Every structure is written in C-alpha cells, then in structure tokens.
Coordinates of C-alpha atoms and ligand atoms in Angstrom, one line a residue:
Chain A
X1 CA -35.3 -11.5 10.8
X2 CA -33.6 -13.7 7.6
X3 CA -32.7 -12.4 4.0
X4 CA -35.6 -11.5 2.2
X5 CA -33.9 -13.1 -0.8
X6 CA -33.2 -16.2 0.6
X7 CA -35.3 -19.3 -0.9
X8 CA -37.3 -21.0 1.6
X9 CA -35.4 -24.2 3.0
X10 CA -32.1 -22.7 2.1
X11 CA -30.0 -21.3 4.4
X12 CA -29.3 -17.3 4.3
X13 CA -25.8 -16.1 2.3
X14 CA -23.2 -15.6 4.7
X15 CA -22.9 -11.9 3.5
X16 CA -24.9 -9.6 1.1
X17 CA -24.0 -6.3 0.2
X18 CA -26.5 -4.6 -1.6
X19 CA -25.3 -1.2 -2.9
X20 CA -22.8 -0.6 -0.3
X21 CA -21.8 3.0 -0.4
X22 CA -19.6 4.8 2.1
X23 CA -18.0 8.2 2.0
X24 CA -15.4 9.8 4.4
X25 CA -15.8 13.3 5.6
X26 CA -13.8 14.6 2.5
X27 CA -17.0 13.3 0.2
X28 CA -15.1 11.2 -2.1
X29 CA -16.6 7.7 -2.1
X30 CA -14.4 5.1 -0.6
X31 CA -16.7 2.6 -1.6
X32 CA -19.2 3.1 -4.3
X33 CA -22.0 0.6 -4.9
X34 CA -20.5 -2.6 -3.9
X35 CA -23.2 -5.7 -4.6
X36 CA -21.8 -9.2 -3.6
X37 CA -23.1 -12.0 -1.9
X38 CA -21.0 -14.7 -0.3
X39 CA -22.5 -18.1 0.3
X40 CA -22.1 -19.9 3.5
X41 CA -18.9 -22.1 3.5
X42 CA -17.1 -20.1 1.0
X43 CA -13.7 -18.3 1.1
X44 CA -14.3 -15.3 -1.0
X45 CA -11.6 -12.7 -1.6
X46 CA -11.9 -9.0 -1.9
X47 CA -9.0 -7.9 -4.3
X48 CA -7.7 -4.4 -5.4
X49 CA -4.8 -2.3 -5.1
X50 CA -4.1 -0.2 -2.0
X51 CA -6.7 2.4 -2.0
X52 CA -9.3 0.3 -3.5
X53 CA -12.0 0.5 -0.7
X54 CA -11.2 -3.0 0.7
X55 CA -10.8 -2.3 4.3
X56 CA -14.0 0.5 4.2
X57 CA -16.1 -2.1 2.9
X58 CA -14.7 -4.6 5.5
X59 CA -15.3 -1.9 8.4
X60 CA -18.6 -1.5 7.1
X61 CA -19.6 -5.1 7.6
X62 CA -18.1 -5.5 10.8
X63 CA -20.2 -2.4 12.3
X64 CA -17.3 -0.2 12.5
X65 CA -18.6 2.2 10.1
X66 CA -22.3 3.2 10.2
X67 CA -24.2 2.2 7.3
X68 CA -28.0 2.6 6.6
X69 CA -30.4 -0.4 6.9
X70 CA -31.0 -2.9 4.1
X71 CA -27.1 -2.2 2.5
X72 CA -25.4 -5.3 4.5
X73 CA -26.7 -8.0 6.1
X74 CA -24.9 -11.0 7.9
X75 CA -26.4 -14.4 8.0
X76 CA -29.5 -12.5 7.3
X77 CA -29.1 -10.2 10.3
X78 CA -29.3 -6.3 8.9
X79 CA -25.8 -4.7 10.2
X80 CA -27.9 -1.3 10.9
X81 CA -30.4 -3.2 13.1
X82 CA -28.6 -5.6 14.9
X83 CA -25.4 -5.0 15.5
X84 CA -24.7 -7.3 18.5
X85 CA -26.3 -10.2 16.9
X86 CA -24.0 -9.3 13.9
X87 CA -21.1 -9.4 16.1
X88 CA -21.8 -12.3 17.6
X89 CA -21.4 -14.2 14.1
X90 CA -18.3 -12.7 13.0
X91 CA -14.6 -12.4 14.0
X92 CA -12.5 -9.7 12.7
X93 CA -8.7 -9.7 11.9
X94 CA -7.8 -6.3 11.2
X95 CA -4.9 -4.9 8.8
X96 CA -2.4 -3.7 11.7
X97 CA -0.9 -6.6 14.1
X98 CA -3.8 -6.0 16.8
X99 CA -2.3 -8.6 19.2
X100 CA -1.5 -7.1 22.6
X101 CA 2.1 -7.3 23.1
X102 CA 2.4 -6.6 26.8
X103 CA 0.1 -10.3 27.3
X104 CA 1.2 -13.7 26.7
X105 CA -0.6 -15.3 23.4
X106 CA -2.7 -17.5 25.9
X107 CA -3.6 -14.3 27.8
X108 CA -4.6 -12.6 24.2
X109 CA -6.9 -15.4 23.5
X110 CA -8.7 -15.7 27.0
X111 CA -9.4 -12.0 26.9
X112 CA -11.8 -12.8 23.5
X113 CA -12.8 -15.6 25.3
X114 CA -14.3 -13.6 28.1
X115 CA -15.6 -10.7 25.8
X116 CA -17.6 -13.3 23.6
X117 CA -19.2 -14.9 26.9
X118 CA -17.7 -18.2 26.9
X119 CA -18.8 -20.1 30.0
X120 CA -15.9 -20.1 32.6
X121 CA -15.6 -24.1 33.0
X122 CA -15.2 -23.8 29.2
X123 CA -12.8 -21.0 29.2
X124 CA -9.3 -22.6 29.3
X125 CA -10.2 -25.5 27.2
X126 CA -11.7 -23.7 24.3
X127 CA -8.5 -21.2 24.7
X128 CA -6.1 -24.2 24.5
X129 CA -7.8 -25.5 21.1
X130 CA -7.9 -22.2 19.5
X131 CA -3.9 -22.1 20.1
X132 CA -3.5 -25.4 19.1
X133 CA -5.4 -25.0 15.9
X134 CA -3.0 -22.3 14.8
X135 CA 0.2 -24.6 16.1
X136 CA 0.9 -22.1 19.0
X137 CA 0.5 -24.6 21.8
X138 CA 4.4 -24.6 22.7
X139 CA 4.6 -20.6 22.3
X140 CA 1.2 -19.7 24.4
X141 CA 2.9 -18.6 27.5
X142 CA 5.4 -16.6 26.0
X143 CA 4.9 -12.7 25.6
X144 CA 3.1 -11.9 22.3
X145 CA 5.9 -9.0 21.7
X146 CA 8.3 -11.7 21.4
X147 CA 6.2 -13.4 18.6
X148 CA 7.5 -13.2 15.0
X149 CA 5.0 -11.6 12.5
X150 CA 3.8 -14.8 11.4
X151 CA 3.1 -16.0 14.8
X152 CA 1.5 -12.6 15.6
X153 CA -0.9 -13.4 12.4
X154 CA -1.3 -16.8 13.8
X155 CA -2.3 -15.7 17.2
X156 CA -4.7 -13.3 16.0
X157 CA -6.5 -16.2 14.1
X158 CA -6.3 -18.1 17.5
X159 CA -8.2 -15.0 19.0
X160 CA -10.8 -14.9 16.2
X161 CA -11.5 -18.7 16.5
X162 CA -12.1 -19.1 20.1
X163 CA -15.7 -17.5 19.4
X164 CA -16.7 -19.9 16.9
X165 CA -17.5 -17.5 14.4
X166 CA -19.4 -18.3 11.2
X167 CA -18.2 -15.9 9.4
X168 CA -14.2 -14.9 9.8
X169 CA -13.0 -11.9 8.1
X170 CA -9.4 -11.3 7.5
X171 CA -7.8 -8.1 6.3
X172 CA -4.8 -8.3 4.4
X173 CA -3.9 -11.2 6.6
X174 CA -0.7 -11.9 4.7
X175 CA 0.6 -8.4 4.4
X176 CA 4.5 -8.1 5.2
X177 CA 5.0 -11.6 5.5
X178 CA 7.8 -13.5 4.1
X179 CA 6.7 -16.6 1.9
X180 CA 7.2 -19.1 4.4
X181 CA 4.9 -17.4 6.9
X182 CA 2.5 -16.5 4.2
X183 CA 1.6 -20.2 3.3
X184 CA 1.9 -21.1 6.8
X185 CA -1.1 -18.8 7.9
X186 CA -3.2 -19.6 4.7
X187 CA -2.6 -23.3 5.7
X188 CA -4.1 -22.6 9.2
X189 CA -6.7 -20.6 8.0
X190 CA -7.7 -23.5 5.2
X191 CA -7.6 -26.4 8.0
X192 CA -9.8 -24.8 10.3
X193 CA -12.1 -23.8 7.7
X194 CA -12.1 -27.2 6.4
X195 CA -12.7 -28.4 10.0
X196 CA -15.7 -26.2 10.8
X197 CA -17.0 -25.2 7.5
X198 CA -17.4 -21.2 8.5
X199 CA -17.1 -18.6 5.7
X200 CA -14.2 -16.9 5.4
X201 CA -14.1 -13.3 3.8
X202 CA -10.5 -11.9 2.8
X203 CA -8.6 -9.1 1.2
X204 CA -5.5 -9.3 -0.1
X205 CA -3.6 -7.6 -3.2
X206 CA -1.3 -10.6 -3.6
X207 CA -3.3 -12.0 -6.6
X208 CA -1.4 -15.4 -6.6
X209 CA -2.8 -16.3 -2.9
X210 CA -6.3 -15.5 -4.0
X211 CA -5.8 -17.3 -6.8
X212 CA -4.8 -20.6 -4.8
X213 CA -6.9 -20.4 -1.8
X214 CA -10.2 -18.7 -2.8
X215 CA -13.5 -20.1 -4.1
X216 CA -14.6 -16.9 -5.4
X217 CA -13.1 -13.2 -6.0
X218 CA -14.4 -9.8 -6.5
X219 CA -12.0 -7.4 -8.1
X220 CA -12.1 -4.3 -6.7
X221 CA -11.0 -1.1 -7.9
X222 CA -11.6 2.9 -7.0
X223 CA -14.5 1.8 -4.5
X224 CA -16.4 -0.6 -7.1
X225 CA -16.2 -4.1 -8.3
X226 CA -14.9 -4.7 -11.8
X227 CA -15.4 -8.7 -11.9
X228 CA -16.6 -11.2 -9.6
X229 CA -16.3 -15.2 -10.2
X230 CA -14.0 -18.0 -9.5
X231 CA -10.4 -17.4 -10.3
X232 CA -10.6 -20.3 -12.8
X233 CA -13.2 -18.9 -14.8
X234 CA -12.2 -15.1 -14.7
X235 CA -8.6 -16.1 -16.2
X236 CA -10.5 -18.7 -18.6
X237 CA -12.4 -16.0 -19.9
X238 CA -9.8 -13.6 -20.5
X239 CA -7.8 -16.4 -22.5
X240 CA -10.8 -17.0 -24.4
X241 CA -10.9 -13.3 -25.4
X242 CA -7.4 -13.0 -26.1
X243 CA -7.6 -16.2 -28.0
X244 CA -3.7 -15.8 -28.4
X245 CA -3.0 -19.0 -26.8
X246 CA -1.3 -17.4 -23.5
X247 CA -2.3 -18.3 -19.9
X248 CA -3.3 -15.3 -18.2
X249 CA -3.0 -15.1 -14.5
X250 CA -5.6 -13.0 -12.2
X251 CA -3.2 -10.2 -12.3
X252 CA -3.6 -9.7 -15.8
X253 CA -7.4 -10.1 -15.5
X254 CA -7.2 -7.0 -13.0
X255 CA -5.2 -5.0 -15.5
X256 CA -7.7 -5.9 -18.1
X257 CA -10.6 -4.7 -16.4
X258 CA -9.3 -2.0 -14.3
X259 CA -8.5 -0.4 -17.6
X260 CA -5.6 2.0 -17.9
X261 CA -4.0 4.2 -14.9
X262 CA -3.6 1.4 -12.7
X263 CA -0.2 1.8 -12.3
X264 CA -0.4 5.4 -11.8
X265 CA -3.5 5.6 -9.8
X266 CA -3.6 2.4 -7.8
X267 CA -3.3 4.0 -4.3
X268 CA -2.5 7.3 -3.3
X269 CA 0.6 8.1 -1.4
X270 CA -1.0 7.9 2.3
X271 CA -2.4 4.2 1.5
X272 CA 1.3 3.4 0.1
X273 CA 2.4 4.7 3.4
X274 CA -0.1 3.0 5.4
X275 CA 0.7 -0.6 3.9
X276 CA 4.7 0.0 4.3
X277 CA 4.2 1.1 8.1
X278 CA 1.9 -2.2 8.7
X279 CA 4.5 -4.1 6.3
X280 CA 7.6 -2.9 8.6
X281 CA 5.3 -3.6 12.0
X282 CA 4.9 -7.2 10.7
X283 CA 8.1 -7.6 9.1
Chain B
X1 CA -1.1 -29.2 28.9
X2 CA -2.4 -32.6 28.3
X3 CA 0.0 -35.7 29.4
X4 CA 1.9 -37.0 27.0
X5 CA 0.3 -39.7 25.1
X6 CA 2.3 -43.2 25.1
X7 CA 1.6 -43.4 21.3
X8 CA 0.9 -40.6 18.8
X9 CA -2.8 -40.1 18.9
X10 CA -4.1 -41.9 15.4
X11 CA -6.7 -39.2 15.1
X12 CA -6.3 -35.9 13.0
X13 CA -5.4 -32.3 14.9
X14 CA -9.0 -31.7 14.2
X15 CA -10.3 -34.0 17.1
X16 CA -9.4 -31.9 19.8
X17 CA -11.4 -29.3 18.4
X18 CA -14.5 -30.3 19.9
X19 CA -15.0 -26.9 22.1
X20 CA -14.4 -24.6 19.0
X21 CA -17.6 -26.0 17.0
X22 CA -20.1 -24.7 19.2
X23 CA -20.3 -21.0 19.4
X24 CA -20.7 -19.7 22.9
X25 CA -24.4 -18.7 24.3
X26 CA -25.2 -15.2 24.6
X27 CA -25.0 -13.8 28.0
X28 CA -28.4 -11.8 29.2
X29 CA -27.6 -8.1 28.5
X30 CA -27.5 -7.0 32.2
X31 CA -24.7 -9.2 33.0
X32 CA -22.6 -7.6 30.0
X33 CA -21.3 -4.7 31.6
X34 CA -20.1 -6.4 34.8
X35 CA -18.7 -9.4 32.8
X36 CA -16.7 -6.8 30.5
X37 CA -15.5 -4.9 33.3
X38 CA -14.0 -8.0 35.0
X39 CA -12.7 -9.0 31.5
X40 CA -10.8 -5.4 31.3
X41 CA -9.8 -5.6 35.2
X42 CA -7.9 -8.8 34.5
X43 CA -6.1 -7.7 31.4
X44 CA -4.6 -5.0 33.6
X45 CA -4.1 -7.0 36.4
X46 CA -2.0 -9.4 34.0
X47 CA -0.1 -6.5 32.5
X48 CA 1.1 -5.3 36.0
X49 CA 2.2 -8.7 36.8
X50 CA 4.0 -9.0 33.6
X51 CA 5.7 -5.8 34.2
X52 CA 6.6 -4.3 37.4
X53 CA 8.4 -1.4 36.1
X54 CA 5.7 1.1 35.9
X55 CA 5.1 0.5 39.4
X56 CA 8.3 1.8 40.8
X57 CA 8.6 4.3 38.6
X58 CA 5.2 5.6 39.2
X59 CA 6.2 5.8 42.9
X60 CA 9.3 8.2 42.5
X61 CA 7.2 11.3 41.8
X62 CA 4.7 11.1 45.0
X63 CA 7.4 10.1 47.1
X64 CA 9.3 13.5 46.1
X65 CA 6.4 15.5 46.4
X66 CA 6.0 14.1 49.8
X67 CA 9.7 14.2 50.8
X68 CA 10.5 17.8 49.2
X69 CA 7.3 20.0 49.2
X70 CA 5.6 17.8 52.3
X71 CA 9.4 18.5 54.5
X72 CA 9.7 22.1 53.1
X73 CA 6.1 23.2 54.1
X74 CA 6.2 21.6 57.1
X75 CA 9.0 23.6 58.4
X76 CA 7.3 26.8 57.0
X77 CA 4.3 26.1 58.7
X78 CA 2.3 28.8 56.6
X79 CA -0.3 26.6 55.4
X80 CA -3.5 26.5 57.8
X81 CA -4.0 22.9 58.2
X82 CA -6.2 22.6 61.3
X83 CA -3.1 21.5 63.3
X84 CA -2.4 18.7 61.1
X85 CA 1.3 18.5 60.3
X86 CA 1.6 19.4 56.6
X87 CA 3.1 16.0 55.4
X88 CA 0.2 14.1 56.8
X89 CA -2.3 16.9 55.5
X90 CA -0.7 16.6 51.8
X91 CA -0.6 12.7 51.7
X92 CA -4.1 12.3 50.9
X93 CA -3.8 15.1 48.4
X94 CA -0.7 13.3 46.8
X95 CA -2.5 9.8 46.4
X96 CA -5.1 11.9 44.4
X97 CA -3.0 13.6 42.4
X98 CA -0.6 10.8 41.3
X99 CA -4.1 8.3 40.9
X100 CA -5.5 11.3 38.7
X101 CA -2.3 11.4 36.6
X102 CA -2.6 7.8 35.6
X103 CA -6.2 8.1 34.9
X104 CA -5.6 10.9 32.7
X105 CA -2.8 9.4 30.4
X106 CA -5.3 6.2 30.4
X107 CA -6.9 8.0 27.3
X108 CA -3.6 8.1 25.7
X109 CA -3.6 4.7 26.1
X110 CA -6.8 4.2 24.5
X111 CA -5.5 6.0 21.2
X112 CA -2.4 3.5 21.2
X113 CA -4.9 0.6 21.3
X114 CA -6.7 2.2 18.6
X115 CA -3.8 2.7 16.3
X116 CA -2.7 -0.7 17.2
X117 CA -5.8 -2.5 16.1
X118 CA -6.4 -3.9 20.0
X119 CA -9.6 -1.5 20.4
X120 CA -10.8 -1.8 16.9
X121 CA -11.2 -5.5 17.2
X122 CA -12.6 -5.1 20.9
X123 CA -15.0 -2.9 19.2
X124 CA -16.4 -5.8 16.9
X125 CA -17.4 -7.9 19.8
X126 CA -20.4 -8.2 21.5
X127 CA -19.5 -5.3 23.8
X128 CA -21.8 -2.4 23.6
X129 CA -19.9 0.8 23.8
X130 CA -21.0 1.6 27.7
X131 CA -19.8 -1.7 28.4
X132 CA -16.2 -1.2 27.2
X133 CA -15.9 2.4 28.5
X134 CA -17.0 1.2 32.0
X135 CA -14.2 -1.8 31.7
X136 CA -11.9 0.5 30.4
X137 CA -12.7 3.1 33.5
X138 CA -12.7 0.3 36.4
X139 CA -9.2 -1.1 34.7
X140 CA -7.6 2.3 35.4
X141 CA -9.5 2.2 38.5
X142 CA -7.3 -1.2 39.0
X143 CA -4.0 0.3 38.4
X144 CA -4.9 3.7 40.7
X145 CA -5.7 1.2 43.6
X146 CA -2.1 -0.4 43.2
X147 CA -0.9 3.3 43.2
X148 CA -2.9 4.4 46.1
X149 CA -1.5 1.5 47.8
X150 CA 1.9 2.0 47.1
X151 CA 1.9 5.9 48.0
X152 CA 0.3 4.9 51.4
X153 CA 3.1 2.7 51.9
X154 CA 5.5 5.1 51.0
X155 CA 4.0 7.9 53.2
X156 CA 3.9 5.2 56.2
X157 CA 7.5 5.0 55.7
X158 CA 8.0 8.8 55.8
X159 CA 6.4 8.9 59.2
X160 CA 3.0 10.1 58.2
X161 CA 0.3 8.8 60.7
X162 CA -2.6 7.3 58.5
X163 CA -5.3 5.2 59.2
X164 CA -4.8 1.5 59.1
X165 CA -8.3 1.1 60.0
X166 CA -9.9 -1.6 57.3
X167 CA -13.0 -0.4 56.6
X168 CA -11.7 3.2 55.9
X169 CA -8.7 2.0 53.4
X170 CA -11.7 -0.2 51.5
X171 CA -13.3 3.2 51.3
X172 CA -10.1 4.8 50.3
X173 CA -10.0 2.3 47.5
X174 CA -13.5 2.9 46.2
X175 CA -12.8 6.7 46.2
X176 CA -10.0 6.0 44.2
X177 CA -11.7 4.1 41.9
X178 CA -14.4 6.5 41.3
X179 CA -12.0 9.6 40.9
X180 CA -10.1 7.4 38.5
X181 CA -13.2 6.0 36.7
X182 CA -14.2 10.0 36.2
X183 CA -10.7 11.1 34.9
X184 CA -10.0 8.1 32.9
X185 CA -13.4 9.0 31.0
X186 CA -12.6 12.4 30.8
X187 CA -9.6 11.2 29.2
X188 CA -11.2 8.7 26.6
X189 CA -13.7 11.9 25.5
X190 CA -11.2 14.0 25.1
X191 CA -9.7 11.2 23.1
X192 CA -12.6 11.0 21.2
X193 CA -12.4 14.5 20.2
X194 CA -8.7 14.8 19.7
X195 CA -8.2 11.7 17.8
X196 CA -4.7 11.6 17.7
X197 CA -1.9 10.9 20.4
X198 CA 0.0 14.0 20.3
X199 CA -3.2 16.3 20.5
X200 CA -4.0 14.3 23.3
X201 CA -0.9 14.3 25.0
X202 CA -0.7 18.3 24.5
X203 CA -4.4 18.9 26.0
X204 CA -3.4 16.1 29.0
X205 CA -0.6 18.0 30.1
X206 CA -2.6 21.2 29.5
X207 CA -5.2 20.2 31.9
X208 CA -3.8 18.0 34.7
X209 CA -1.7 20.8 36.6
X210 CA -4.9 23.2 36.6
X211 CA -7.2 20.2 38.0
X212 CA -4.4 19.7 40.5
X213 CA -3.7 23.3 41.4
X214 CA -7.3 24.1 41.6
X215 CA -8.1 22.0 44.3
X216 CA -7.3 21.2 48.0
X217 CA -5.0 18.8 47.3
X218 CA -2.1 21.2 48.4
X219 CA -3.9 23.8 50.4
X220 CA -7.4 24.1 51.9
X221 CA -10.0 25.8 49.9
X222 CA -10.3 28.6 52.3
X223 CA -6.8 29.9 51.6
X224 CA -7.3 30.3 47.9
X225 CA -8.9 33.7 45.8
X226 CA -12.4 33.5 45.5
X227 CA -12.7 32.7 41.7
X228 CA -10.2 29.8 42.4
X229 CA -12.6 28.8 45.1
X230 CA -15.0 28.4 42.4
X231 CA -13.3 26.1 40.3
X232 CA -12.0 24.0 43.1
X233 CA -15.7 23.7 44.3
X234 CA -16.9 22.0 40.7
X235 CA -13.4 20.4 40.5
X236 CA -14.3 16.5 41.3
X237 CA -10.5 16.1 42.4
X238 CA -11.4 18.5 45.5
X239 CA -14.1 15.9 46.5
X240 CA -12.0 13.0 46.1
X241 CA -9.2 14.7 48.5
X242 CA -11.8 15.6 50.9
X243 CA -13.0 12.2 51.1
X244 CA -9.3 10.6 51.2
X245 CA -8.5 13.3 54.2
X246 CA -11.7 12.5 55.9
X247 CA -11.0 8.6 55.8
X248 CA -7.2 8.6 56.1
X249 CA -7.0 11.4 58.6
X250 CA -10.3 12.1 60.2
X251 CA -10.4 15.6 59.2
X252 CA -14.0 16.9 59.1
X253 CA -15.6 16.2 55.5
X254 CA -19.1 15.6 54.3
X255 CA -18.7 11.7 52.8
X256 CA -21.9 11.2 51.4
X257 CA -21.6 14.3 49.4
X258 CA -18.3 13.5 48.3
X259 CA -19.3 9.9 47.1
X260 CA -22.4 11.5 45.6
X261 CA -20.5 13.8 43.4
X262 CA -17.8 10.9 42.5
X263 CA -20.6 8.7 41.2
X264 CA -22.7 11.2 39.2
X265 CA -19.1 12.8 38.0
X266 CA -18.0 9.0 37.0
X267 CA -21.4 8.0 35.5
X268 CA -21.4 11.4 33.3
X269 CA -18.0 10.4 32.2
X270 CA -18.9 7.3 31.5
X271 CA -21.9 8.5 29.4
X272 CA -19.6 11.1 27.4
X273 CA -17.0 8.7 26.7
X274 CA -19.2 6.0 25.3
X275 CA -21.1 8.7 22.9
X276 CA -17.5 9.6 21.7
X277 CA -15.6 6.3 21.5
X278 CA -17.3 5.3 18.0
X279 CA -15.5 8.3 16.6
X280 CA -12.1 6.8 17.7
X281 CA -12.8 3.8 15.3
X282 CA -13.6 5.7 12.1
Ligands
LIG311 N1 -10.0 7.4 8.1 C1 -10.1 7.6 6.6 N2 -10.4 9.2 6.4 C2 -10.4 9.6 5.0 N3 -10.5 8.7 4.1 C3 -10.3 7.3 4.1 C4 -10.0 6.9 5.4 N4 -9.4 5.3 5.5 C5 -9.8 5.4 4.0 N5 -9.9 6.4 3.4 C6 -9.5 6.3 1.7 O1 -10.8 5.9 1.3 C7 -10.2 5.1 0.2 C8 -10.1 3.2 0.4 O2 -9.1 3.1 1.3 P1 -9.3 1.8 1.9 O3 -10.8 1.2 2.4 O4 -8.2 1.8 3.1 O5 -8.5 0.8 1.1 P2 -7.7 -0.7 1.0 O6 -7.8 -1.5 2.0 O7 -8.1 -1.2 -0.5 O8 -6.3 -0.3 0.8 C9 -8.7 5.4 0.0 O9 -8.7 6.4 -0.9 C10 -8.5 6.0 1.3 O10 -7.7 7.3 1.2
LIG312 MG1 -6.7 -2.2 3.5

C-alpha cells in the first residue's frame, strides 16, 4: 500500500495530506483543506498563531482524530486504513508535558519500549541509548517530577526515540521554555535527526526557531496554509516584492500572507488560555 | 552504567546509538493484549514502590469499618449471619468494598492521564484500544490485590479468623482482580461519557455508595426489602462478596456462578470502555 503519487524507485513521502479537513462538534473547520507533502528526512515546520489548527492537523496525522480514507498518508500507509501500521512508524510528543511525574525518567522511557514491543533483551540497552541521546543519563533514575521543564521535554524526546520512529512529530516542543532550554531541546532534536535520518514534523509559533532549524515551513492561519517553502525563499520573495532594501523576517512574511486581522483574531481566548496553562506547567 | 573508560572515547555520542537505528519488530497480534497488560501492571507496581503513602492512607477506612461498624454490630447481634461473628462476616465485604472504591476512582486517574498527555501518547502507540483498556483494568487489579492483602492483615490483627490456605488466598486475589477489572472499566466507561474530572468525581461518588449498600457486603440479601434484593442480584459486587466469603470463611456459595458473573461483567466492561476510550482523546 504505497503512495499512488510516488514515482517508481523513489521512497514515498514521509507524510502527505490531501485536502485534510477536520471540524469539531460546533461545525467550524479547525483544519480546512490542508495540502502538504513532507519529504523523507526533512525537518518540516507547521507555523501559525494559537488557534491556527496546527494541533488539530497533527492529531489527525497521529490517528487521534478520525479522518476519511485518502486524506493522510504516512510513508504510503493510509491513516484511516492502517492505523496500527502508521502508529509503528511515528512517535508523537504532544503539546502538554506528558511524562509521568510519578515514575523515574528511565521508567518513563521503558514503558514506551514495552508498548512498542522492544524485545526484552534489547530493552535496557535501547532505553539507556535513548536517555543518553538526550543527555539524561545522569538524571535517569530520578523521579520525572523533579525535572525542570527542559529536562521533561528531553525525556519526552527519549520516550519518542526509543521506538526508532521514521517520523517524529513534535507539537510546540519549546513552548514556555527559557531560551537556553529551547536551544538545548532543538540541539538534541537536530543531533538525533542527523544521526538517524528520520523525518521531523514540528509545530511552533516561534518564527525565529522555525527560520533557524526547519528545512521547509508551512504558514498556517485559520485552518489553511497561506504559504509553503523554505524559510529562506519565503523571506527572499517578500524582500523582492517589497523592493525597499529591508530584510524581512519570517514573522514579516507571516503578517504579509495572513493579511490584516492577525493581531485581533490570532487565537481565541480559550486557545490563549490553553497555551498559557501549558506554559505554566512547563515553566 | 558502563564502566568508566580509561580515555575519553574518540567517537561521537552517536556511536552508542546502534540499537536505536533499527525499529523493533511488530509482535503477532495475539500477543499484544498480554504484552500491554504486563506493561501497565509493571508501571502500577513501579508507582507503588515509589510512593507507599497511598497504601497506608487506604488502610485507614477499612480498619475503621472493621473496628467501629464491625465491633458495634458484633455486640448488637441483630444481623443474621448464620452463626458467624459479625466482624468475620463483614471482613470479606470490606475487602470487596475498599477494592471497589479504588477501581471506581481509577477512571479519574485516566482523565488525569488524558489531561496531562500521558494517555494521548499511549493512544498513538501500536496498542489497540481494547489492549490499553485491558491493561489499565488489570493495573487497577494490581492495586486492588495489594489493598486486599492489607485488609486481610488488618482483619487478622483484629482477631478475625479467616483462612490462610494458599489456594483460597489465590482464589481471593483472582476474585478481587476480576471485580476491580469490572469496576475500573465501569469508571473508564463513565469517564468516556462524562469526559471531565469534576463530572466523573460527582458520578463516582453518586454510584459507589448505592453499589455498596445494594449488595450483600454489610448484611445478607435475605434481610433486604425485595426491591433491593433485585438490585443486589444484578450487582456484581454481591457476587464478589459472596465468592470472598465462600473462600475466606467457608460460607456456602455457588463459586462457579460467582466467577462466571465476574468474568462476564469484566468482559462487558472492557468492551464498553474500549468503545468509549477514543472519545476521551477528542
Ligand atoms: N477539542 C476541541 N473542541 C472544539 N474545538 C476545538 C478543540 N480543540 C481545538 N478546537 C478549536 O480548533 C481550532 C484550532 O485549534 P488548535 O488545532 O489547537 O490550534 P493550534 O494548535 O494551532 O493552536 C481553534 O479554534 C480551537 O478553538
Ligand atoms: Mg496547538
């Protein structure tokens, strides 16, 4: 069951979304006709303000929200038809801090080794390697409840890595972290990716991070993609269009494509509140 | 973990990552449920090992029931127990009651796990809903087993003459695990419908007492009004208490029927909770 659009002899895209649409009970479309294709090995950023629909899109990809067949494929596997196959290929780090604070770091990672069917004789070794990859070897046997926000994020990264995912999905991995912890989280992500060649799909509303670390980005606003390219080309394009010699940032590009109303409507109250709550838990 | 190297290794940190480059192979589908049950039970045991305060605080209520309620009614001698001292009669009922309370509030734990993202992440692993629910049900059973043993010891300290026959004690643990599996699934099912912690807390409190009083935990069914007898007859807790009394005190009961009811109830609970678990993630 490979991707229909894949030319012969080429690996299928890590992720393709075709007209991905999702509406919650109230009928409003949180994601509205999303089209994108993430190449294997790429670091792809889904950017947008709070309430843009990033988390909802990701929850569709991770099989948490039901989508019709044909909308989302992960390495050629249709999410609607082959949930278990898709789940074996990806690891997901949600927006909230999701490590179990009443277990040690090592036990947290070990649980994920078990639920991904790592054989017993490999388990301890894999868990140790995953912890080492995120720099938590020393702290591994402390309770996760005593970790700082940045350490919890790295622990979650270790939980995600222990199953050797081909697609790593991170939802706002650096939200609420201080600049040093943010850099550290990103450096661990990039080091692991360089070593393993896995594909990374990441959401963020920090444009500077996306500019620095993502190969390509999609700018999302109100459930739709407004622009999609390398950060470099997006800023170059805007500079040419402006032609006033200024050097615009990704944030400027965003303001340009989202049009007016970004400040007033970018995220309803509950989205802001939810983000703040996460930030408080992380910080 | 590894021995301290004589000289710093010349290779990069990635050299140690041999294992992480190869994804684990999928297990055959029939092994998924037992494997997940083991995983969830291991987590529960790890938590118990880290924090034993819950173990102690949960021992207080059953002790009070046995000491105050048991002692008082022992003296009053108004409940027809078939010649057994009332406190002895009560002890299996308190084992069933206190393990039921733990199981019912397990659903709250599930909602907490949903809110904190722990459950969300487990739902994205190659774990069928039914395997996750079964795993959680048996993890609740692990907690209940520990609680049952604690109450057993308290009862023994209070001079209740229960059996110490190993086979009967194993039977007791099996009954308690099945009962907890049912009640924790009931709670997870309600969690799937209620979806918020506050609502579930309210519903949990609203149903535990009726379940307890509409059972034979405190008094024999025969001394109930007839409408209550009907409820007691469809209340799985009654079968749990009945089986526990039969095993621990040797009172007459239909053990195969008790076990059959508990197994069927647990299976139905697992099916219902699995069907509703996805709702929790939305
Ligand atoms: N569980 C939910 N029920 C109803 N509406 C929701 C739910 N989750 C998100 N939404 C709505 O969907 C839209 C997109 O939200 P989300 O995907 O969380 O955005 P982002 O992750 O980009 O901040 C928002 O308008 C939000 O209010
Ligand atoms: Mg979000």
